[in-house]
GROMACS .gro file of C-alpha atoms in nm:
model
  253
    1MET     CA    1   4.973   7.129  11.383
    2ARG     CA    2   4.902   7.483  11.269
    3GLU     CA    3   5.063   7.587  10.940
    4ILE     CA    4   5.253   7.911  10.894
    5GLU     CA    5   5.140   8.114  10.594
    6ASP     CA    6   5.417   8.150  10.334
    7CYS     CA    7   5.462   8.387  10.043
    8CYS     CA    8   5.745   8.538   9.840
    9VAL     CA    9   5.756   8.896   9.712
   10GLY     CA   10   6.009   9.088   9.505
   11GLU     CA   11   5.819   9.407   9.419
   12MET     CA   12   5.733   9.688   9.655
   13GLU     CA   13   5.371   9.684   9.541
   14SER     CA   14   5.343   9.314   9.618
   15PHE     CA   15   5.495   9.362   9.960
   16VAL     CA   16   5.260   9.648  10.049
   17SER     CA   17   4.966   9.426   9.954
   18GLU     CA   18   5.080   9.182  10.225
   19LEU     CA   19   5.062   9.445  10.498
   20THR     CA   20   4.760   9.421  10.723
   21GLN     CA   21   4.569   9.722  10.841
   22ILE     CA   22   4.491   9.777  11.209
   23MET     CA   23   4.166   9.596  11.271
   24SER     CA   24   4.092   9.735  11.617
   25HIS     CA   25   4.260   9.857  11.935
   26ASN     CA   26   4.342   9.498  12.029
   27ARG     CA   27   4.426   9.375  11.679
   28ILE     CA   28   4.745   9.551  11.574
   29PRO     CA   29   4.981   9.355  11.347
   30VAL     CA   30   5.353   9.349  11.425
   31TYR     CA   31   5.645   9.271  11.196
   32ARG     CA   32   6.004   9.156  11.225
   33GLY     CA   33   6.261   9.178  10.945
   34GLN     CA   34   6.559   8.942  10.929
   35SER     CA   35   6.825   8.943  10.659
   36ASP     CA   36   6.850   8.562  10.663
   37VAL     CA   37   6.529   8.365  10.608
   38ASP     CA   38   6.676   8.065  10.792
   39TRP     CA   39   6.718   8.247  11.123
   40LYS     CA   40   6.481   8.128  11.391
   41LEU     CA   41   6.249   8.367  11.575
   42LEU     CA   42   6.455   8.363  11.892
   43PRO     CA   43   6.561   8.651  12.117
   44GLY     CA   44   6.932   8.718  12.147
   45LEU     CA   45   6.954   8.564  12.494
   46LEU     CA   46   6.833   8.225  12.372
   47ARG     CA   47   7.085   8.228  12.087
   48GLU     CA   48   7.368   8.224  12.342
   49ASP     CA   49   7.564   7.907  12.411
   50LEU     CA   50   7.482   7.858  12.777
   51MET     CA   51   7.768   7.609  12.811
   52GLN     CA   52   8.014   7.891  12.744
   53THR     CA   53   7.892   8.086  13.048
   54GLU     CA   54   7.904   8.025  13.423
   55PHE     CA   55   7.526   7.992  13.436
   56SER     CA   56   7.320   7.675  13.432
   57ASP     CA   57   7.000   7.844  13.310
   58TRP     CA   58   6.898   8.142  13.097
   59THR     CA   59   6.702   8.306  13.378
   60GLY     CA   60   7.015   8.354  13.586
   61LEU     CA   61   7.211   8.484  13.289
   62ASP     CA   62   6.934   8.727  13.199
   63ALA     CA   63   6.909   8.858  13.557
   64MET     CA   64   7.285   8.913  13.583
   65GLN     CA   65   7.298   9.103  13.255
   66MET     CA   66   7.009   9.327  13.354
   67MET     CA   67   7.165   9.400  13.693
   68LYS     CA   68   7.489   9.509  13.528
   69PHE     CA   69   7.304   9.714  13.267
   70LYS     CA   70   7.122   9.907  13.538
   71GLN     CA   71   7.447   9.970  13.724
   72ARG     CA   72   7.651  10.082  13.424
   73SER     CA   73   7.391  10.274  13.224
   74SER     CA   74   7.301  10.511  13.508
   75GLY     CA   75   7.301  10.867  13.375
   76MET     CA   76   7.352  10.754  13.014
   77LEU     CA   77   6.991  10.689  12.914
   78PRO     CA   78   6.778  10.972  12.772
   79CYS     CA   79   6.501  10.893  13.020
   80GLN     CA   80   6.493  10.685  13.338
   81PRO     CA   81   6.290  10.361  13.293
   82HIS     CA   82   5.993  10.326  13.528
   83SER     CA   83   5.956   9.947  13.531
   84GLU     CA   84   6.141   9.622  13.472
   85LEU     CA   85   5.982   9.601  13.127
   86GLU     CA   86   6.114   9.947  13.036
   87TRP     CA   87   6.460   9.855  13.160
   88LYS     CA   88   6.462   9.542  12.945
   89ALA     CA   89   6.325   9.733  12.644
   90GLN     CA   90   6.606   9.989  12.675
   91ALA     CA   91   6.870   9.720  12.720
   92THR     CA   92   6.747   9.526  12.416
   93HIS     CA   93   6.727   9.839  12.202
   94ARG     CA   94   7.086   9.927  12.298
   95GLY     CA   95   7.216   9.585  12.196
   96LEU     CA   96   7.207   9.368  12.509
   97LEU     CA   97   7.104   9.008  12.441
   98THR     CA   98   6.785   8.962  12.645
   99SER     CA   99   6.468   8.755  12.637
  100PHE     CA  100   6.314   9.029  12.420
  101SER     CA  101   6.332   9.035  12.040
  102SER     CA  102   6.265   9.359  11.853
  103TRP     CA  103   5.955   9.391  11.636
  104THR     CA  104   5.780   9.689  11.480
  105GLU     CA  105   5.427   9.804  11.403
  106CYS     CA  106   5.550   9.928  11.061
  107GLY     CA  107   5.598   9.666  10.790
  108LEU     CA  108   5.825   9.897  10.585
  109ILE     CA  109   6.065   9.927  10.879
  110ALA     CA  110   6.076   9.547  10.898
  111LEU     CA  111   6.145   9.534  10.524
  112TYR     CA  112   6.444   9.766  10.571
  113PHE     CA  113   6.607   9.514  10.806
  114ALA     CA  114   6.508   9.220  10.584
  115THR     CA  115   6.688   9.376  10.286
  116GLU     CA  116   7.025   9.399  10.459
  117LYS     CA  117   7.286   9.208  10.260
  118THR     CA  118   7.448   8.890  10.388
  119PRO     CA  119   7.792   8.763  10.282
  120ASP     CA  120   7.642   8.443  10.138
  121GLU     CA  121   7.351   8.620   9.958
  122LYS     CA  122   7.073   8.470  10.168
  123ASP     CA  123   6.707   8.558  10.112
  124GLY     CA  124   6.556   8.788  10.373
  125VAL     CA  125   6.226   8.752  10.553
  126VAL     CA  126   5.958   8.970  10.704
  127TRP     CA  127   5.752   8.796  10.968
  128ARG     CA  128   5.398   8.928  11.010
  129LEU     CA  129   5.212   8.843  11.328
  130MET     CA  130   4.847   8.924  11.388
  131PRO     CA  131   4.796   8.863  11.763
  132GLY     CA  132   4.421   8.853  11.715
  133ASP     CA  133   4.327   9.004  12.051
  134SER     CA  134   4.481   9.154  12.363
  135SER     CA  135   4.570   8.821  12.525
  136MET     CA  136   4.933   8.848  12.405
  137ASP     CA  137   4.985   9.210  12.517
  138LEU     CA  138   5.179   9.281  12.835
  139SER     CA  139   5.054   9.562  13.057
  140GLN     CA  140   5.297   9.843  13.133
  141ASP     CA  141   5.328   9.739  13.498
  142HIS     CA  142   5.376   9.364  13.439
  143GLU     CA  143   5.657   9.214  13.646
  144GLY     CA  144   5.849   8.891  13.597
  145ASP     CA  145   5.856   8.632  13.320
  146PRO     CA  146   5.508   8.611  13.160
  147GLY     CA  147   5.558   8.238  13.102
  148ARG     CA  148   5.432   8.254  12.741
  149PRO     CA  149   5.511   8.451  12.424
  150SER     CA  150   5.390   8.807  12.475
  151ILE     CA  151   5.405   9.146  12.304
  152TYR     CA  152   5.524   9.454  12.490
  153ARG     CA  153   5.455   9.797  12.342
  154PRO     CA  154   5.682  10.037  12.533
  155ARG     CA  155   5.677  10.408  12.590
  156PHE     CA  156   5.905  10.566  12.330
  157LEU     CA  157   6.190  10.699  12.543
  158ASP     CA  158   6.400  10.825  12.252
  159ARG     CA  159   6.367  10.915  11.883
  160SER     CA  160   6.506  10.590  11.746
  161MET     CA  161   6.244  10.385  11.931
  162GLU     CA  162   5.972  10.618  11.807
  163ASN     CA  163   6.097  10.623  11.447
  164GLN     CA  164   6.119  10.246  11.439
  165ARG     CA  165   5.769  10.210  11.585
  166ILE     CA  166   5.933   9.950  11.802
  167CYS     CA  167   5.772   9.682  12.014
  168PHE     CA  168   5.912   9.366  12.168
  169MET     CA  169   5.827   8.999  12.186
  170SER     CA  170   5.906   8.819  12.509
  171LEU     CA  171   5.970   8.445  12.500
  172PRO     CA  172   5.974   8.238  12.820
  173SER     CA  173   6.306   8.093  12.930
  174PRO     CA  174   6.331   7.715  12.881
  175GLU     CA  175   6.278   7.507  13.192
  176GLY     CA  176   6.519   7.246  13.317
  177GLY     CA  177   6.757   7.112  13.056
  178SER     CA  178   6.527   7.172  12.760
  179GLY     CA  179   6.650   7.378  12.470
  180PRO     CA  180   6.499   7.707  12.355
  181GLN     CA  181   6.179   7.699  12.150
  182ALA     CA  182   6.155   7.945  11.861
  183PHE     CA  183   5.833   8.140  11.831
  184GLU     CA  184   5.738   7.979  11.499
  185ASP     CA  185   5.757   7.637  11.668
  186TYR     CA  186   5.543   7.762  11.954
  187TYR     CA  187   5.294   7.900  11.704
  188SER     CA  188   5.271   7.573  11.512
  189ASN     CA  189   5.177   7.388  11.832
  190SER     CA  190   4.967   7.663  11.992
  191THR     CA  191   4.597   7.628  12.065
  192MET     CA  192   4.545   8.004  12.047
  193GLU     CA  193   4.311   8.030  11.749
  194ARG     CA  194   4.300   8.410  11.718
  195MET     CA  195   4.656   8.445  11.600
  196SER     CA  196   4.809   8.443  11.252
  197LEU     CA  197   5.175   8.419  11.152
  198CYS     CA  198   5.304   8.477  10.798
  199ARG     CA  199   5.658   8.435  10.659
  200ILE     CA  200   5.718   8.678  10.370
  201ARG     CA  201   6.034   8.576  10.183
  202ILE     CA  202   6.243   8.850  10.019
  203PRO     CA  203   6.466   8.712   9.737
  204HIS     CA  204   6.828   8.818   9.782
  205TYR     CA  205   6.850   8.949   9.426
  206GLU     CA  206   6.566   9.195   9.495
  207LYS     CA  207   6.716   9.344   9.811
  208ASP     CA  208   6.901   9.633   9.643
  209GLU     CA  209   6.601   9.749   9.442
  210LEU     CA  210   6.369   9.729   9.741
  211ARG     CA  211   6.620   9.931   9.947
  212LYS     CA  212   6.617  10.205   9.684
  213LYS     CA  213   6.239  10.219   9.686
  214LEU     CA  214   6.234  10.230  10.065
  215ALA     CA  215   6.469  10.530  10.053
  216LEU     CA  216   6.222  10.709   9.823
  217LEU     CA  217   5.963  10.654  10.098
  218ALA     CA  218   6.202  10.802  10.359
  219VAL     CA  219   6.264  10.462  10.517
  220ASP     CA  220   6.642  10.469  10.540
  221ALA     CA  221   6.926  10.470  10.790
  222ARG     CA  222   6.885  10.839  10.867
  223THR     CA  223   6.524  10.781  10.971
  224ILE     CA  224   6.575  10.456  11.156
  225TYR     CA  225   6.890  10.568  11.340
  226PRO     CA  226   6.848  10.940  11.420
  227GLY     CA  227   7.175  11.120  11.478
  228LEU     CA  228   7.523  11.089  11.332
  229GLN     CA  229   7.514  10.708  11.303
  230GLY     CA  230   7.215  10.731  11.071
  231VAL     CA  231   7.369  11.016  10.870
  232CYS     CA  232   7.690  10.818  10.814
  233ASP     CA  233   7.504  10.495  10.732
  234GLN     CA  234   7.286  10.680  10.482
  235ILE     CA  235   7.588  10.836  10.308
  236ARG     CA  236   7.754  10.495  10.285
  237GLU     CA  237   7.441  10.344  10.131
  238GLU     CA  238   7.403  10.628   9.880
  239ILE     CA  239   7.747  10.554   9.737
  240HIS     CA  240   7.610  10.224   9.607
  241SER     CA  241   7.267  10.352   9.506
  242PHE     CA  242   7.351  10.524   9.180
  243THR     CA  243   7.143  10.451   8.871
  244ASP     CA  244   7.127  10.558   8.508
  245SER     CA  245   6.761  10.461   8.468
  246CYS     CA  246   6.654  10.829   8.464
  247ASP     CA  247   6.888  10.944   8.185
  248TRP     CA  248   6.592  10.969   7.950
  249VAL     CA  249   6.474  11.275   8.145
  250PHE     CA  250   6.787  11.468   8.055
  251ASP     CA  251   6.810  11.334   7.700
  252ALA     CA  252   6.462  11.468   7.627
  253ALA     CA  253   6.538  11.816   7.762
   0.00000   0.00000   0.00000
């Protein structure tokens, strides 16, 4: 069984040292930030309770949701999707629970999501995946379920997708009556050697300080969510971001 690399960081400098540079065209690391370290790497669709729906399998549920999204989003999207992958990317980005989970090519963006507070003060996590080669990448014209975990790097059809440097991981729907398999479980049992997965734990008591440092680097709600939502979220965060650690500047004047 393959082991997942584990580390814990509480300082921005330590986190940056865990980021991996792009090695080549086919070796681009991707990251996912989650505010709760105990959450599995599952797409929203596979977190659903299938027993609470009229469907007997996730494939049928996914197809129905996508059909309705196409019908009801007509004229509301900034750009018309050209393929099934683009439709699913848009649906996932807008909040529909699909077989895609959102990742990013920017580790600092992932850290922003990992430092969101939880009611029970849970540690956050940034997952870092190095695919190793192009075998995990989906082509732009791929159709249907790839049947294995894959990475889709979409065209950026709006500013929020571009600012988030977003990409998506597709997980295959479980077959028969089997339950969903999280990506970290797939990784542990995979025979794909040119792949590396790391779990970077973010202590809950360091989240506020890391958020402040991210804001200094222009990684904040206004950047991640362009438009009025981001402006309002940024204002709300700034209310709780005051500090007196710079008073010495004014005392010395």
